[in-house]
CSV table of C-alpha atoms and ligand atoms in Angstrom, one decimal:
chain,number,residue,atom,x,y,z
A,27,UNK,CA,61.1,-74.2,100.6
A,28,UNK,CA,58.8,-76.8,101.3
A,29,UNK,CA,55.4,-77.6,98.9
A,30,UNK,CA,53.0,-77.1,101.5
A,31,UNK,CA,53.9,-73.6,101.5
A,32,UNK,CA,52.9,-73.3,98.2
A,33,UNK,CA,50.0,-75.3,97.6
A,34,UNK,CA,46.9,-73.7,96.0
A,35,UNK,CA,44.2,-72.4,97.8
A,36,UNK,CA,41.7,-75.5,95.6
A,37,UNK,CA,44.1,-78.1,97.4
A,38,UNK,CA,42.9,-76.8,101.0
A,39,UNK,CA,40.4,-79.0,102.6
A,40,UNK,CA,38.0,-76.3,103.5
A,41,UNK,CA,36.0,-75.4,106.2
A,42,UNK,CA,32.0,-74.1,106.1
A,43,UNK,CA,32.7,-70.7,106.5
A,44,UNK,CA,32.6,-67.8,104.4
A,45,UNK,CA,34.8,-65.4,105.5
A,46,UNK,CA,35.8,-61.7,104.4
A,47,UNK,CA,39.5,-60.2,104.4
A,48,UNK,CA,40.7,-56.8,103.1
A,49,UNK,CA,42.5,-53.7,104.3
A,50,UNK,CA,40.8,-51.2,106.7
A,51,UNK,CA,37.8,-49.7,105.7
A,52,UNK,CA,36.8,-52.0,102.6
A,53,UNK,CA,33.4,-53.0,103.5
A,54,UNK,CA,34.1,-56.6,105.2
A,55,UNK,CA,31.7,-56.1,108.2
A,56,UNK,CA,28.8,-54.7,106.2
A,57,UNK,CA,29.5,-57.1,103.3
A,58,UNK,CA,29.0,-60.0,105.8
A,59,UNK,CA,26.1,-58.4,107.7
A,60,UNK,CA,24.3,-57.8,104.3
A,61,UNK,CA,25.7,-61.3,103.5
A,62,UNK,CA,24.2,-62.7,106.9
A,63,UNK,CA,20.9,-62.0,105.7
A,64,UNK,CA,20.6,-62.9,102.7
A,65,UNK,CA,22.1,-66.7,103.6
A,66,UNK,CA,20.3,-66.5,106.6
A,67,UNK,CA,23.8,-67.5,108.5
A,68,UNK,CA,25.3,-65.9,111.7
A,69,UNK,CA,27.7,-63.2,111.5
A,70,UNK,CA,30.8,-62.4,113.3
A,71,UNK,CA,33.4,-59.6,113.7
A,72,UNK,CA,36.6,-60.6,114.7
A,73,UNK,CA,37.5,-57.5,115.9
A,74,UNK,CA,34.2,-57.2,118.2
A,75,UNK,CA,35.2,-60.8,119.6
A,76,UNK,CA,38.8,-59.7,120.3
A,77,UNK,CA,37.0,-56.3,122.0
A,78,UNK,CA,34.1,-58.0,124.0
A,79,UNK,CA,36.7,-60.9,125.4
A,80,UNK,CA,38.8,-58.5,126.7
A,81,UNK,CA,36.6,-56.0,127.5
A,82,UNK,CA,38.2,-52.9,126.5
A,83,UNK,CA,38.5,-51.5,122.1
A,84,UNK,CA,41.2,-52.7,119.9
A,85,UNK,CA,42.5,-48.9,120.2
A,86,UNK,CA,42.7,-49.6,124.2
A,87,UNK,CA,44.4,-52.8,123.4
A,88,UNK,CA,46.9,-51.4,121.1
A,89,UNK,CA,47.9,-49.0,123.5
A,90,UNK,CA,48.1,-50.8,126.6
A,91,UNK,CA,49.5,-54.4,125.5
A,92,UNK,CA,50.9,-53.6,122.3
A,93,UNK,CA,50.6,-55.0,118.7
A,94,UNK,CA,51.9,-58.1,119.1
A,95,UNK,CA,49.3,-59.0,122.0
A,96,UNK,CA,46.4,-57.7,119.7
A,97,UNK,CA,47.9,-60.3,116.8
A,98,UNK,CA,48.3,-63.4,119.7
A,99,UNK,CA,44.5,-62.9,119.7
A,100,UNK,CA,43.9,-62.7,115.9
A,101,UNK,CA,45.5,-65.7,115.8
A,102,UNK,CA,44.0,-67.6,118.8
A,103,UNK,CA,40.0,-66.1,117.7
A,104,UNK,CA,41.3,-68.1,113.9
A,105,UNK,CA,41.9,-71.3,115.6
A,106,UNK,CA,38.6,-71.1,116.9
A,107,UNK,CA,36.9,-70.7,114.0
A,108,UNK,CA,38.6,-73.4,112.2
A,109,UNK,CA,37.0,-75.5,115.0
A,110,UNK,CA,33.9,-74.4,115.0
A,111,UNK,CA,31.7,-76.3,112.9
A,112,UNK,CA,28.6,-74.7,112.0
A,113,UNK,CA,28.7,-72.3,108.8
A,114,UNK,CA,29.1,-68.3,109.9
A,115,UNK,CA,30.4,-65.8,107.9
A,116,UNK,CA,32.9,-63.9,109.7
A,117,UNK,CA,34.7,-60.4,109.0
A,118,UNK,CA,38.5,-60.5,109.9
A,119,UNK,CA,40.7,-57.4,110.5
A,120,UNK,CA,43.2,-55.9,108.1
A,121,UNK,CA,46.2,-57.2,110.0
A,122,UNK,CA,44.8,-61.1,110.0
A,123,UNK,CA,46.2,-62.6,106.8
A,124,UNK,CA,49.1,-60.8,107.1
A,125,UNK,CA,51.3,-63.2,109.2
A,126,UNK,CA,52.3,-66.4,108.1
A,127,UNK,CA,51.2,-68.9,110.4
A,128,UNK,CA,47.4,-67.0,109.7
A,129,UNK,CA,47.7,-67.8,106.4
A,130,UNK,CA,47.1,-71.8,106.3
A,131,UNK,CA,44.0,-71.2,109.2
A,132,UNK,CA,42.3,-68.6,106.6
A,133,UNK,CA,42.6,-70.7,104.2
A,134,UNK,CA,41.2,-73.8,105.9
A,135,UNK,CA,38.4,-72.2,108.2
A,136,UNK,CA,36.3,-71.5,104.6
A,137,UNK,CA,35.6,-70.1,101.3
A,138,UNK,CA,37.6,-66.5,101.1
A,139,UNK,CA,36.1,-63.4,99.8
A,140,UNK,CA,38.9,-60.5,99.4
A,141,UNK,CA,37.4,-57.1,98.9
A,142,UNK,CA,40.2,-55.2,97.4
A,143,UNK,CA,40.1,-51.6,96.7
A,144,UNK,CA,42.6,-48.5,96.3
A,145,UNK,CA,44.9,-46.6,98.8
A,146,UNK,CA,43.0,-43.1,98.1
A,147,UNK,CA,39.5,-45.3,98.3
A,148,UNK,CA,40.7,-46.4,101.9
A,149,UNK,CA,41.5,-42.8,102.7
A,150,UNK,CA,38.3,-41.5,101.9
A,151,UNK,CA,36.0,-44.0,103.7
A,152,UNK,CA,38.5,-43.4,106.6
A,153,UNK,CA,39.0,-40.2,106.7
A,154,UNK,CA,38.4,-38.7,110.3
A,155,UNK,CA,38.0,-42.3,111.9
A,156,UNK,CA,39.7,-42.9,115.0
A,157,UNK,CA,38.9,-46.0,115.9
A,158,UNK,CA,42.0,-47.9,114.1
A,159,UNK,CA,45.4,-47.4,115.4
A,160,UNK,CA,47.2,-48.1,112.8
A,161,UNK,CA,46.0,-44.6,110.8
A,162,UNK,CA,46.7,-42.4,113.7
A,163,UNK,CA,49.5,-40.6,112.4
A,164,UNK,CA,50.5,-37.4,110.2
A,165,UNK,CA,50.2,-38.7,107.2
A,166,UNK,CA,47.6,-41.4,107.1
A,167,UNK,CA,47.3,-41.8,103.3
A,168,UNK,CA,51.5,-42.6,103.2
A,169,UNK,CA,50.6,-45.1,105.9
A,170,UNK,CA,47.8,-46.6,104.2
A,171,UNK,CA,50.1,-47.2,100.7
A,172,UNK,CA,52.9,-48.6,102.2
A,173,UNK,CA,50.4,-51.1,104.9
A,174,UNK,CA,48.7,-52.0,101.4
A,175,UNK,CA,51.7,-52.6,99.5
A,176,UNK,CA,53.4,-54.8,102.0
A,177,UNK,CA,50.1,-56.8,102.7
A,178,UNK,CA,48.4,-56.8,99.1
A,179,UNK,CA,50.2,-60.3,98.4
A,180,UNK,CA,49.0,-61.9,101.9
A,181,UNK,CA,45.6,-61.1,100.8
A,182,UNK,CA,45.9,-62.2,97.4
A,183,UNK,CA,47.4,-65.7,98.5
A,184,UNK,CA,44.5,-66.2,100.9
A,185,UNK,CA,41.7,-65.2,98.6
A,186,UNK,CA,39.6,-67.8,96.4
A,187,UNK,CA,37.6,-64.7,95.3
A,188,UNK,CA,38.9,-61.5,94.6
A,189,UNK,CA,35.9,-58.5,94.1
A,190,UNK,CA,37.1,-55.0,93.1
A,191,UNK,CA,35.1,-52.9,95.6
A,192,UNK,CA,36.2,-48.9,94.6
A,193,UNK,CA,33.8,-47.8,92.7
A,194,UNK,CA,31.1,-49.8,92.5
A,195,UNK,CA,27.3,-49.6,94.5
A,196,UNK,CA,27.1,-51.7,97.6
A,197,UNK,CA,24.3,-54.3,95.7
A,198,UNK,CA,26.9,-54.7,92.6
A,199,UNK,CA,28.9,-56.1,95.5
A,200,UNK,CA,26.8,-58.1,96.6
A,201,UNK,CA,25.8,-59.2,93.4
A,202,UNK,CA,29.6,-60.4,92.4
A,203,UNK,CA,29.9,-61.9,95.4
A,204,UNK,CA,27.0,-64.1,95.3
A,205,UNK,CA,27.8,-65.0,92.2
A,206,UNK,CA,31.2,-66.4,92.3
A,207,UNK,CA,30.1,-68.2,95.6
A,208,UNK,CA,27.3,-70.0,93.3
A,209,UNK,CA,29.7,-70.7,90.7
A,210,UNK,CA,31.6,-73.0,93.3
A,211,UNK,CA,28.4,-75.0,94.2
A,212,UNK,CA,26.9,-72.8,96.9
A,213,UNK,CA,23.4,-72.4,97.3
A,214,UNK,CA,21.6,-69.3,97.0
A,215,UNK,CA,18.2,-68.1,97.8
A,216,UNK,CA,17.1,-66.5,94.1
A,217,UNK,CA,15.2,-63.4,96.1
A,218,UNK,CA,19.3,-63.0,97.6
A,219,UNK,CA,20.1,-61.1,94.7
A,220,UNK,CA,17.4,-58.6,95.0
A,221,UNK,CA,18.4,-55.4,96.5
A,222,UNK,CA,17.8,-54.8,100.4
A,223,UNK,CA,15.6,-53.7,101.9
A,224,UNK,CA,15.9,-53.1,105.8
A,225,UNK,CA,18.9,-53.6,106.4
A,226,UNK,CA,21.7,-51.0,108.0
A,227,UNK,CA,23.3,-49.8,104.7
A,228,UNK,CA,24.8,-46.6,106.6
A,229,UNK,CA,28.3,-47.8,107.4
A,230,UNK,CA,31.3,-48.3,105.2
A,231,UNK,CA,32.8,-51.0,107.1
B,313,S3P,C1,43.9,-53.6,111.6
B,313,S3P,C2,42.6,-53.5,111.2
B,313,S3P,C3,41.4,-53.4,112.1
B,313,S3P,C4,41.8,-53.9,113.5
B,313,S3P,C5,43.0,-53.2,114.0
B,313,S3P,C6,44.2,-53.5,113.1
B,313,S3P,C7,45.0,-53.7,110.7
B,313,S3P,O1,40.3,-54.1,111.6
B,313,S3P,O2,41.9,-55.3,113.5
B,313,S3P,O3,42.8,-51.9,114.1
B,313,S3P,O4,46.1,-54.1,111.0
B,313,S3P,O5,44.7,-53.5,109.5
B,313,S3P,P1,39.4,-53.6,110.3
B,313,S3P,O6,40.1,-54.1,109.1
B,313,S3P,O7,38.1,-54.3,110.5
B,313,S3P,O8,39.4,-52.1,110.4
């Protein structure tokens, strides 16, 4: 095997991004919406740029091109980013980091915050959503521990922070977050750490 496949996240030349992974339902999207405001930077949803290009939802995508179409995009959207140039945060979807040529473009488009939490935590917040594919089948929990086995050490290889999400309140989140991203020589607003006000808190992902 070749060293570059193994070299450490610290040896990437990274990009200005900040960028969220994590399975299904663990807060990536609200994280980096709360996260846009408080850095003042513009945030994106990979998902919602896959959806608005093509005009249809990742669910119609799935269903009338396949899985392996919706994963050409993933990977096309990542090759953007790496080249775009001003900082964002972005959100990616649960299936990004999975595949192997995603891996080096995650690491290189920026700093990367994995929000990990538990099969039975995914299956609560997700409980009665239709909008992901993947989870509608008989026995969505079973689904959601064998997804999060297989793809637990994709995340963990792409992640320069890892934030144990569970249990905790969305601002102790935040909190961690901003943080670990100061303790690696990012600057941030003091008034980022106090708690929000304004801002859409309703949604779990
Ligand atoms: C997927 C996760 C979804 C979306 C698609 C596939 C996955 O994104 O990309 O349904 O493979 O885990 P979220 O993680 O934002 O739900």
């Amino acid at each position: 095997m070749s060293n570059k496949k193994h070299r450490k996240n610290s040896e990437y030349q990274k990009g200005p991004h900040l960028v969220f992974i994590g399975f299904m339902g663990s807060g990536k999207t609200s994280m980096g919406r709360s996260l846009s405001y408080k850095l003042k930077r513009a945030f994106y949803d990979t998902d919602k740029m896959i959806e608005e290009r093509e005009g249809v939802t990742i669910s119609d995508i799935f269903a009338a091109k396949g899985e392996k179409y919706f994963r050409e995009l993933e990977t096309q959207v990542l090759r953007e980013i790496r080249d775009d140039k001003i900082a964002r945060i972005y959100s990616l979807g649960g299936g990004t980091p999975v595949s192997l040529q995603n891996q080096p473009l995650i690491k290189t488009i920026g700093t990367v915050v994995y929000l990990r939490l538990k099969p039975e935590e995914v299956y609560e917040r997700l409980k009665g959503d239709t909008t992901r594919p993947l989870l509608q089948c008989d026995d969505p929990l079973a689904k959601i521990k064998s997804l999060m086995q297989l793809r637990s050490p994709a995340y963990e290889r792409c992640a320069d922070i890892i934030i144990d999400t569970g249990s905790k309140e969305r601002e102790e989140v935040i909190g961690e977050i901003l943080t670990e991203l100061e303790k690696r020589g990012w600057e941030i607003p003091p008034e980022s750490y106090l708690a929000s006000k304004g801002e859409n808190t309703e949604d779990s992902e």
